[in-house]
PDB file of C-alpha atoms in Angstrom:
ATOM      1  CA  LEU A 288      -0.045  -0.047   0.142  1.00  0.00           C
ATOM      2  CA  PRO A 289       1.127   3.835  -0.466  1.00  0.00           C
ATOM      3  CA  ARG A 290       2.271   5.637   2.576  1.00  0.00           C
ATOM      4  CA  VAL A 291       2.317   9.257   3.099  1.00  0.00           C
ATOM      5  CA  VAL A 292       5.388  10.937   4.182  1.00  0.00           C
ATOM      6  CA  LEU A 293       5.532  14.279   5.813  1.00  0.00           C
ATOM      7  CA  ASN A 294       8.857  16.239   6.292  1.00  0.00           C
ATOM      8  CA  TRP A 295       8.667  19.841   7.961  1.00  0.00           C
ATOM      9  CA  GLY A 296      11.314  22.227   8.977  1.00  0.00           C
ATOM     10  CA  ALA A 297      12.512  22.828  12.675  1.00  0.00           C
ATOM     11  CA  ALA A 298      10.303  24.999  14.999  1.00  0.00           C
ATOM     12  CA  THR A 299      12.632  27.480  17.208  1.00  0.00           C
ATOM     13  CA  ASP A 300      10.887  28.058  20.971  1.00  0.00           C
ATOM     14  CA  ASP A 301      12.267  30.173  23.675  1.00  0.00           C
ATOM     15  CA  LYS A 302      12.046  26.908  25.898  1.00  0.00           C
ATOM     16  CA  LEU A 303      13.197  23.336  25.084  1.00  0.00           C
ATOM     17  CA  LEU A 304      11.529  21.971  22.164  1.00  0.00           C
ATOM     18  CA  ALA A 305      10.110  18.626  22.947  1.00  0.00           C
ATOM     19  CA  GLY A 306       8.596  17.522  19.819  1.00  0.00           C
ATOM     20  CA  TYR A 307       5.776  17.808  17.261  1.00  0.00           C
ATOM     21  CA  GLU A 308       2.339  16.321  17.287  1.00  0.00           C
ATOM     22  CA  ILE A 309       0.723  14.894  14.294  1.00  0.00           C
ATOM     23  CA  ARG A 310      -2.789  15.233  13.648  1.00  0.00           C
ATOM     24  CA  ARG A 311      -5.011  14.125  10.466  1.00  0.00           C
ATOM     25  CA  GLY A 312      -8.275  15.590   9.964  1.00  0.00           C
ATOM     26  CA  GLY A 313      -7.844  17.384  13.336  1.00  0.00           C
ATOM     27  CA  THR A 314      -7.151  14.533  15.523  1.00  0.00           C
ATOM     28  CA  ARG A 315      -4.003  13.589  17.141  1.00  0.00           C
ATOM     29  CA  ILE A 316      -2.547  10.471  15.762  1.00  0.00           C
ATOM     30  CA  ALA A 317       1.066  10.577  16.950  1.00  0.00           C
ATOM     31  CA  VAL A 318       4.216  12.351  18.393  1.00  0.00           C
ATOM     32  CA  ALA A 319       7.530  12.654  16.895  1.00  0.00           C
ATOM     33  CA  LYS A 320      10.791  13.771  17.711  1.00  0.00           C
ATOM     34  CA  ALA A 321      12.550  13.949  14.123  1.00  0.00           C
ATOM     35  CA  LEU A 322      11.508  16.124  11.232  1.00  0.00           C
ATOM     36  CA  THR A 323       9.757  13.636   9.377  1.00  0.00           C
ATOM     37  CA  TRP A 324       6.916  10.829  10.163  1.00  0.00           C
ATOM     38  CA  THR A 325       5.136   8.213   8.202  1.00  0.00           C
ATOM     39  CA  ASP A 326       1.765   7.436   7.796  1.00  0.00           C
ATOM     40  CA  CYS A 327       0.908   3.953   7.134  1.00  0.00           C
ATOM     41  CA  ALA A 328       4.595   2.764   7.430  1.00  0.00           C
ATOM     42  CA  ALA A 329       5.867  -0.535   6.569  1.00  0.00           C
ATOM     43  CA  GLY A 330       4.250  -3.155   8.774  1.00  0.00           C
ATOM     44  CA  ALA A 331       1.678  -0.594  10.427  1.00  0.00           C
ATOM     45  CA  THR A 332      -2.091  -1.028  10.130  1.00  0.00           C
ATOM     46  CA  CYS A 333      -3.135   1.788   7.785  1.00  0.00           C
ATOM     47  CA  SER A 334      -6.806   3.346   8.172  1.00  0.00           C
ATOM     48  CA  LEU A 335      -6.623   5.656   4.914  1.00  0.00           C
ATOM     49  CA  VAL A 336      -8.783   4.918   2.311  1.00  0.00           C
ATOM     50  CA  PRO A 337      -7.835   5.112  -1.400  1.00  0.00           C
ATOM     51  CA  GLY A 338      -9.483   7.709  -3.487  1.00  0.00           C
ATOM     52  CA  GLN A 339      -9.753  10.131  -0.296  1.00  0.00           C
ATOM     53  CA  THR A 340      -8.049  13.575   0.781  1.00  0.00           C
ATOM     54  CA  TYR A 341      -6.602  13.887   4.133  1.00  0.00           C
ATOM     55  CA  THR A 342      -5.373  16.909   5.898  1.00  0.00           C
ATOM     56  CA  TYR A 343      -2.264  16.550   8.232  1.00  0.00           C
ATOM     57  CA  ASP A 344      -1.170  19.293  10.556  1.00  0.00           C
ATOM     58  CA  VAL A 345       2.203  19.185  12.539  1.00  0.00           C
ATOM     59  CA  TYR A 346       2.547  21.352  15.829  1.00  0.00           C
ATOM     60  CA  ALA A 347       5.562  22.095  17.572  1.00  0.00           C
ATOM     61  CA  TYR A 348       5.484  21.627  21.692  1.00  0.00           C
ATOM     62  CA  ASP A 349       7.612  22.209  24.345  1.00  0.00           C
ATOM     63  CA  ALA A 350       8.811  20.855  27.310  1.00  0.00           C
ATOM     64  CA  ALA A 351       6.110  22.834  29.269  1.00  0.00           C
ATOM     65  CA  GLY A 352       3.420  21.034  27.311  1.00  0.00           C
ATOM     66  CA  ALA A 353       2.754  24.240  25.530  1.00  0.00           C
ATOM     67  CA  ASP A 354       2.062  23.789  21.665  1.00  0.00           C
ATOM     68  CA  GLY A 355       3.030  26.030  18.889  1.00  0.00           C
ATOM     69  CA  LYS A 356      -0.295  26.296  17.060  1.00  0.00           C
ATOM     70  CA  GLY A 357       0.092  30.256  17.266  1.00  0.00           C
ATOM     71  CA  ASP A 358       3.550  30.353  16.649  1.00  0.00           C
ATOM     72  CA  TRP A 359       4.466  27.361  14.183  1.00  0.00           C
ATOM     73  CA  ALA A 360       2.253  24.919  12.139  1.00  0.00           C
ATOM     74  CA  PHE A 361       3.313  22.851   9.334  1.00  0.00           C
ATOM     75  CA  LYS A 362      -0.104  21.618   7.220  1.00  0.00           C
ATOM     76  CA  GLU A 363      -0.365  19.525   4.359  1.00  0.00           C
ATOM     77  CA  GLN A 364      -3.059  18.056   2.157  1.00  0.00           C
ATOM     78  CA  ILE A 365      -2.785  14.860   0.744  1.00  0.00           C
ATOM     79  CA  ASP A 366      -4.884  13.112  -2.006  1.00  0.00           C
ATOM     80  CA  TYR A 367      -4.224   9.707  -0.862  1.00  0.00           C
ATOM     81  CA  ALA A 368      -4.427   7.076  -3.936  1.00  0.00           C
ATOM     82  CA  LYS A 369      -3.779   3.224  -4.090  1.00  0.00           C
TER      83      LYS A 369
END
């Protein structure tokens, strides 16, 4: 099956950056420490439906738990095809 690979640039924060929260369609589906993440990675259960469009949002968050929704975000709209 195809997979969706997201790549983004690093966020900056005046506090210690803890990671990135990945959302699909507004629902949190993962967190990442790296600047890349794969949906439907090899061996993973995939709930994506071919022919559908999915919107991914990535938000930075810091060690205090504050997210970067107002300061930094990455958004990608993906047409998922089989």
